[in-house]
Coordinates of N, CA and C in Angstrom, one line a residue:
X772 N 0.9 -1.2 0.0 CA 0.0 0.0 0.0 C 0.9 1.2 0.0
X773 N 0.5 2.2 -0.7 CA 1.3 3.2 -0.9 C 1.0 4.7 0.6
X774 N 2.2 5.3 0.6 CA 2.1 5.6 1.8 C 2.7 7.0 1.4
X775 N 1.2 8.1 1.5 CA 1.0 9.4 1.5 C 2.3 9.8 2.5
X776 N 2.9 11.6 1.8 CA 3.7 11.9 2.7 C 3.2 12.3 4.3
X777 N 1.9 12.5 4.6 CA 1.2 12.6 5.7 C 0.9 11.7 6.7
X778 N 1.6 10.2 6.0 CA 1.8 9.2 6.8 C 0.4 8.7 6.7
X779 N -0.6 8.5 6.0 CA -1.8 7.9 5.5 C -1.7 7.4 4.1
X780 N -2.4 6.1 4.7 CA -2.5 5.2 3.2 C -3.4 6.0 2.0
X781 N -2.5 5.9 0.8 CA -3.0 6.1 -0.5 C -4.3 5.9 -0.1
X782 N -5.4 6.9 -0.3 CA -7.2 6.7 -0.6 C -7.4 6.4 0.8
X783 N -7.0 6.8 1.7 CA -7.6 6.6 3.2 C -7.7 8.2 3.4
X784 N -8.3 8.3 4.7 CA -8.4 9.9 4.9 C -8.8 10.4 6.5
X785 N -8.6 11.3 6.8 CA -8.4 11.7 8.0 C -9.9 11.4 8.6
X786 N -9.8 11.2 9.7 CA -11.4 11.1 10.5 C -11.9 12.5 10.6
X787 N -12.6 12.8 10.4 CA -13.8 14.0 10.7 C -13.8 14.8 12.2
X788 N -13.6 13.6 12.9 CA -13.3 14.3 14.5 C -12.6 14.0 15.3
X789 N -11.9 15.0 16.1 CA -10.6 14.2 17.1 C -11.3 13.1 17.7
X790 N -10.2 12.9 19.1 CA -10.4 11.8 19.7 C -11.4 12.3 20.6
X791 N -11.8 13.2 21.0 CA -12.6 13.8 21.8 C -14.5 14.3 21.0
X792 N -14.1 14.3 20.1 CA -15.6 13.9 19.2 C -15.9 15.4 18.9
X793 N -14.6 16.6 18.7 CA -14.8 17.7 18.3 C -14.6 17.7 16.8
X794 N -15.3 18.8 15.6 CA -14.5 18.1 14.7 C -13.0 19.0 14.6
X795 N -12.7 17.9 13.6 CA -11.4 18.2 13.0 C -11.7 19.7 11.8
X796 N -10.8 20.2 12.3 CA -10.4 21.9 11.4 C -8.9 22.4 11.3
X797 N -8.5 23.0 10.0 CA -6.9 23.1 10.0 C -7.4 24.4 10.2
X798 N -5.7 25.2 10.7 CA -5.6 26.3 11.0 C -5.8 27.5 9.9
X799 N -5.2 26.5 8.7 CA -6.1 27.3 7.4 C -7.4 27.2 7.5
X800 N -8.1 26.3 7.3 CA -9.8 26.6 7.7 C -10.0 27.8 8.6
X801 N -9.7 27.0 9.8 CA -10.3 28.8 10.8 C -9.5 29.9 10.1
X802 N -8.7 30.2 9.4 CA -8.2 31.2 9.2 C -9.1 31.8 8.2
X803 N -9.7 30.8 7.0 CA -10.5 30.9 5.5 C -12.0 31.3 6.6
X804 N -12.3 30.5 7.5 CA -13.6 31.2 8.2 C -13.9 32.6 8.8
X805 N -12.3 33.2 8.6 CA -12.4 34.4 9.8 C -12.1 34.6 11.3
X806 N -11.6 33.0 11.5 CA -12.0 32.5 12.9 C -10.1 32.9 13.4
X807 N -9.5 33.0 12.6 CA -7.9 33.2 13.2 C -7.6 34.1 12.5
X808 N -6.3 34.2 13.0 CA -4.9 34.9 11.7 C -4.5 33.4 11.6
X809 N -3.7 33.7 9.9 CA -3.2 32.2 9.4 C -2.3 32.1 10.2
X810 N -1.0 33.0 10.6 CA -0.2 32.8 11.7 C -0.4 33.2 13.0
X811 N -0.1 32.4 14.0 CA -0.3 32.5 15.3 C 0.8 33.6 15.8
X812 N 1.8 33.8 15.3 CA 2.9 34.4 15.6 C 3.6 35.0 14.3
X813 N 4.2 36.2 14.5 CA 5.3 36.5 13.1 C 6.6 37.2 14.2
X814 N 7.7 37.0 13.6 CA 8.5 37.4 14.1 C 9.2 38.4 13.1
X815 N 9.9 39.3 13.1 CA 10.5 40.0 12.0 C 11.8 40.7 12.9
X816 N 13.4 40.1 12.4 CA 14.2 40.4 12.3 C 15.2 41.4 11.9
X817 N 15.3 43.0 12.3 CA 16.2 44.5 11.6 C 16.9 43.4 10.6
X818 N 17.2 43.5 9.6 CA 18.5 43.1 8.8 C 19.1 44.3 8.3
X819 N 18.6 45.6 8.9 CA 19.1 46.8 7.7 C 20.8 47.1 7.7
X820 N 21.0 47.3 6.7 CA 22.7 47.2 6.8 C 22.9 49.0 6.2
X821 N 23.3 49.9 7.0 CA 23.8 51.0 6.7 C 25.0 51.5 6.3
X822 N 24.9 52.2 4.9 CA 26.3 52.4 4.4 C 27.2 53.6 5.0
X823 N 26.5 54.5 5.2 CA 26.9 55.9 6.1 C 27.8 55.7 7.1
X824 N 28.2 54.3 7.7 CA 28.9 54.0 9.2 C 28.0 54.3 10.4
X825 N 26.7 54.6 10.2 CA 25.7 54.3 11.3 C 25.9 53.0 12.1
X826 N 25.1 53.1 13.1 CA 25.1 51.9 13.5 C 23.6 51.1 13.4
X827 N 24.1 49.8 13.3 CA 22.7 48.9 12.6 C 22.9 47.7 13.1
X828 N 21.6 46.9 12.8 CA 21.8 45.7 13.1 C 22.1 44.5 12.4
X829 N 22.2 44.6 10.9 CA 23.4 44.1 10.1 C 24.8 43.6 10.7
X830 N 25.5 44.8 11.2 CA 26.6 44.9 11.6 C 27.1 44.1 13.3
X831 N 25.4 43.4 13.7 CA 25.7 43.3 15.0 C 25.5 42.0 15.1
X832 N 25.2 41.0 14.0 CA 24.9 39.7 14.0 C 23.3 39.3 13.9
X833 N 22.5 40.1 13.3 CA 21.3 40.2 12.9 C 21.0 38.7 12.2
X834 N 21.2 38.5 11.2 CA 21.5 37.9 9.9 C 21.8 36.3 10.8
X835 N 22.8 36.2 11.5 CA 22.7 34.9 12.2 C 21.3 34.6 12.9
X836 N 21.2 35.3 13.5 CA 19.8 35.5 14.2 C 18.6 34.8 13.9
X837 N 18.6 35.5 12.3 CA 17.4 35.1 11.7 C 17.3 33.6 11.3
X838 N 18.5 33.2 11.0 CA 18.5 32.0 10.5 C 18.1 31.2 11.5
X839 N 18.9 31.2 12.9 CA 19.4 30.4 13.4 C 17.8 30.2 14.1
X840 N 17.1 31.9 14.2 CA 15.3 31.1 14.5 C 14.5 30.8 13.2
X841 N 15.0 31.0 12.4 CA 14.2 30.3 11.3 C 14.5 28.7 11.2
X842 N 15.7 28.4 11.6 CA 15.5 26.7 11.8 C 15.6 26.6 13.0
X843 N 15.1 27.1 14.4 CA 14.6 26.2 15.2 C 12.9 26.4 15.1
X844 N 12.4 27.4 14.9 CA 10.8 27.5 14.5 C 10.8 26.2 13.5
X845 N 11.4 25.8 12.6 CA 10.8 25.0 12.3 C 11.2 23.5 12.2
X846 N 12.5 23.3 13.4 CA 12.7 21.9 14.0 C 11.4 21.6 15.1
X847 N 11.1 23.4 15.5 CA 10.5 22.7 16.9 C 8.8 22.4 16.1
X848 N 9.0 22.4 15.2 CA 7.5 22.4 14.1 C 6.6 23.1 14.9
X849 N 6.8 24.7 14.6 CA 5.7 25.8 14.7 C 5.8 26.8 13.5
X850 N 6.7 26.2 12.9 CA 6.5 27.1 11.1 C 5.3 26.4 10.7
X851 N 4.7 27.2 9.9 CA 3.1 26.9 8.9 C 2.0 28.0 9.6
X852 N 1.0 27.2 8.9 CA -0.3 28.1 8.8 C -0.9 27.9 10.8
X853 N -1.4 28.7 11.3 CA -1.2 28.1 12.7 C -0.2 28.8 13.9
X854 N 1.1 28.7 13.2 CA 1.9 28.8 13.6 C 2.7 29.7 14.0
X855 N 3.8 29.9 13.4 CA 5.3 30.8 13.8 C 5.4 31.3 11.8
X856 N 5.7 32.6 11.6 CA 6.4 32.7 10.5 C 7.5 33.8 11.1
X857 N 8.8 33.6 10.4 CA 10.2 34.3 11.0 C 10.7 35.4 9.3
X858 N 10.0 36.3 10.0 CA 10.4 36.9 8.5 C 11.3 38.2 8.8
X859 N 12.3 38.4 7.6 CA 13.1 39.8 7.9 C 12.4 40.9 7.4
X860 N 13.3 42.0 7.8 CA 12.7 43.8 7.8 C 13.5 44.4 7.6
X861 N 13.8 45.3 6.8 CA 14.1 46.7 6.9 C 14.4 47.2 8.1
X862 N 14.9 48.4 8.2 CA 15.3 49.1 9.8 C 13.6 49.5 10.1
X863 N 13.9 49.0 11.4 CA 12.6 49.2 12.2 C 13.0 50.1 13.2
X864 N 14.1 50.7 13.1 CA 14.3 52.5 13.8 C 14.6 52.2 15.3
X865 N 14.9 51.2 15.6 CA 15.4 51.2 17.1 C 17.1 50.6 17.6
X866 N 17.5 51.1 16.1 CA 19.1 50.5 15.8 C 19.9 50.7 17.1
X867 N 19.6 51.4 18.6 CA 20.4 51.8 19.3 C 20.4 50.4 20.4
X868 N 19.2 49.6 20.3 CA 19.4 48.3 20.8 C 19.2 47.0 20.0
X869 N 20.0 47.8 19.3 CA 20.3 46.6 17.6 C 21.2 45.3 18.5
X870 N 21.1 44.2 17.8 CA 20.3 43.8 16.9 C 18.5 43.6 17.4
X871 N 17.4 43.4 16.4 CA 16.3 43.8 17.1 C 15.5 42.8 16.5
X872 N 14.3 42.4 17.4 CA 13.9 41.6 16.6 C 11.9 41.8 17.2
X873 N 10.6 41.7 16.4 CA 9.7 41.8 17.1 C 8.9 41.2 16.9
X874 N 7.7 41.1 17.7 CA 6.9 39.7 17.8 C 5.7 39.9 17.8
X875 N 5.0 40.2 16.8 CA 3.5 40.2 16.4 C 2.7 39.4 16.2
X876 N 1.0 39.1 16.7 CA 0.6 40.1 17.3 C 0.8 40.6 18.7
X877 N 1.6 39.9 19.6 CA 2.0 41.1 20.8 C 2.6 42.3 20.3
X878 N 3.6 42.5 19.8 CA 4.0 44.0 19.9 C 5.4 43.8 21.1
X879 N 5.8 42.8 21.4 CA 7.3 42.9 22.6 C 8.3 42.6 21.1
X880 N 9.2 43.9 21.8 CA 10.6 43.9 21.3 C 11.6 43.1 21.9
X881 N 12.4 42.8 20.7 CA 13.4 42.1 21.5 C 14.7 42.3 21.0
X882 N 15.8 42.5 22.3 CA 17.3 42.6 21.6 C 17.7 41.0 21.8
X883 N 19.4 41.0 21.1 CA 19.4 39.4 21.4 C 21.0 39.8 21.0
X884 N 21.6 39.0 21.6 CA 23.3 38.7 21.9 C 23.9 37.4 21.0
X885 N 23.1 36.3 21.0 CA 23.5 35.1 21.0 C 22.1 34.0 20.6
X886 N 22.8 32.9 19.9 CA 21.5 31.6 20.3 C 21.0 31.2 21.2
X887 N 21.5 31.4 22.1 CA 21.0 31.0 23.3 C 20.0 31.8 23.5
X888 N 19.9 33.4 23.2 CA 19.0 34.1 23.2 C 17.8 33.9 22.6
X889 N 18.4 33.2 21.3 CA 16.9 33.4 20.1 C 16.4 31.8 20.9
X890 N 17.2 30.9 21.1 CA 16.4 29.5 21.7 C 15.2 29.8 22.3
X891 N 15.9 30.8 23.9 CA 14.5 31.0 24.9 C 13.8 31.9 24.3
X892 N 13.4 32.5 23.2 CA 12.7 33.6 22.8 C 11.4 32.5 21.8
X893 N 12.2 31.3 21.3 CA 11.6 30.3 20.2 C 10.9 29.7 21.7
X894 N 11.1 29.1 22.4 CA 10.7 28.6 23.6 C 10.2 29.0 24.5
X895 N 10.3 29.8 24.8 CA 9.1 30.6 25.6 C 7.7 31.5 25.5
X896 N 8.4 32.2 24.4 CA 7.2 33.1 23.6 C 6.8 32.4 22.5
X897 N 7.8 31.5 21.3 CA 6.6 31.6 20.4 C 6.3 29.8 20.3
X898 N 6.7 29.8 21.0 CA 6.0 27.9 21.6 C 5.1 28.0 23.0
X899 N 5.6 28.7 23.7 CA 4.6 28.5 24.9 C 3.8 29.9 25.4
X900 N 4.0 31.3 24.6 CA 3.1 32.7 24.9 C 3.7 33.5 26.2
X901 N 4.7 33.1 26.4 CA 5.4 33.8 27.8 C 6.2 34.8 26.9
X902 N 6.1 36.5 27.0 CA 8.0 36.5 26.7 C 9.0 36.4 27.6
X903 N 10.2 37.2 27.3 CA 11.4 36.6 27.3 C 11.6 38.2 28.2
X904 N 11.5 37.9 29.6 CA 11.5 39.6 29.8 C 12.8 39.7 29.8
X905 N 14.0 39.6 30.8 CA 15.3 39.7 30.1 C 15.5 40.3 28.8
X906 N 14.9 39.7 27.7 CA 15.0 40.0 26.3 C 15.0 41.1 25.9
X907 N 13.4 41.6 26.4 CA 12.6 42.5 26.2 C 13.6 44.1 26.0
X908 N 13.4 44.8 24.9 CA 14.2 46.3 24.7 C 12.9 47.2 25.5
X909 N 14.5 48.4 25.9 CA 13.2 49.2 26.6 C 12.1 50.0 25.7
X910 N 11.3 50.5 26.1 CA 10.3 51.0 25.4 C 10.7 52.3 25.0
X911 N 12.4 53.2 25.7 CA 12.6 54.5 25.4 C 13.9 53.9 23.9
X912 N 14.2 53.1 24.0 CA 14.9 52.7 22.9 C 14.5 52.8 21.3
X913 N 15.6 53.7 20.6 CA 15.2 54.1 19.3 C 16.3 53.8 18.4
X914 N 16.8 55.4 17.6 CA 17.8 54.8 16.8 C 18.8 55.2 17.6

């Protein structure tokens, strides 16, 4: 029997209701109903790289950053519809606690040093809805 990448047999198909007898709905559906946003979370990364000799977050290890939560968002499988999307930006004007990174729909900023950083930020806020206060940039922080 041939064996769908979803781990279901060729011409078989998903049951109608969980185990608890609610039905089954993807996060695209509620989202196509009105009933969500398609993502649960977006994160967006400064990447702006300044040619003037400003200071940026380009220059401060931004770029590692993004990657390094773009593949744990989606080892820890919370990339997709539902879920986590890790997208870059443009200067988002707060280059003075560069590198920067922020987390919509909350609205918490965040600076970050290291992986270690972006780990508990993937792990606490956008897997479990806590942030990361440590993390957190102050709110007088700009360019």
């Amino acid at each position: 029997m041939a064996v769908r990448r979803h781990g279901l047999a060729a011409g078989a198909h998903r049951p109608a209701l969980t185990c608890d007898g609610a039905p089954r709905v993807s996060p695209a559906a509620l989202y196509n109903l009105g009933l969500m946003s398609y993502y649960k979370h977006h994160i967006f990364f400064c990447l702006n790289q300044r040619s003037n000799g400003e200071a940026c977050c380009a220059d401060l290890g931004a770029q590692a950053g993004f990657d390094h939560c773009k593949k744990q968002v989606k080892t820890a499988g919370l990339a997709g519809a539902g879920g986590v999307r890790v997208n870059k930006a443009g200067c988002l004007d707060r280059c003075a606690g560069g590198p920067v990174a922020v987390v919509y729909p909350d609205e918490t900023w965040y600076t970050f040093v290291d992986n270690a950083d972006i780990d508990e930020i993937v792990e606490s806020h956008l897997k479990h809805g806590k942030p990361v206060e440590r993390l957190r940039l102050a709110p007088d922080v700009g360019r």
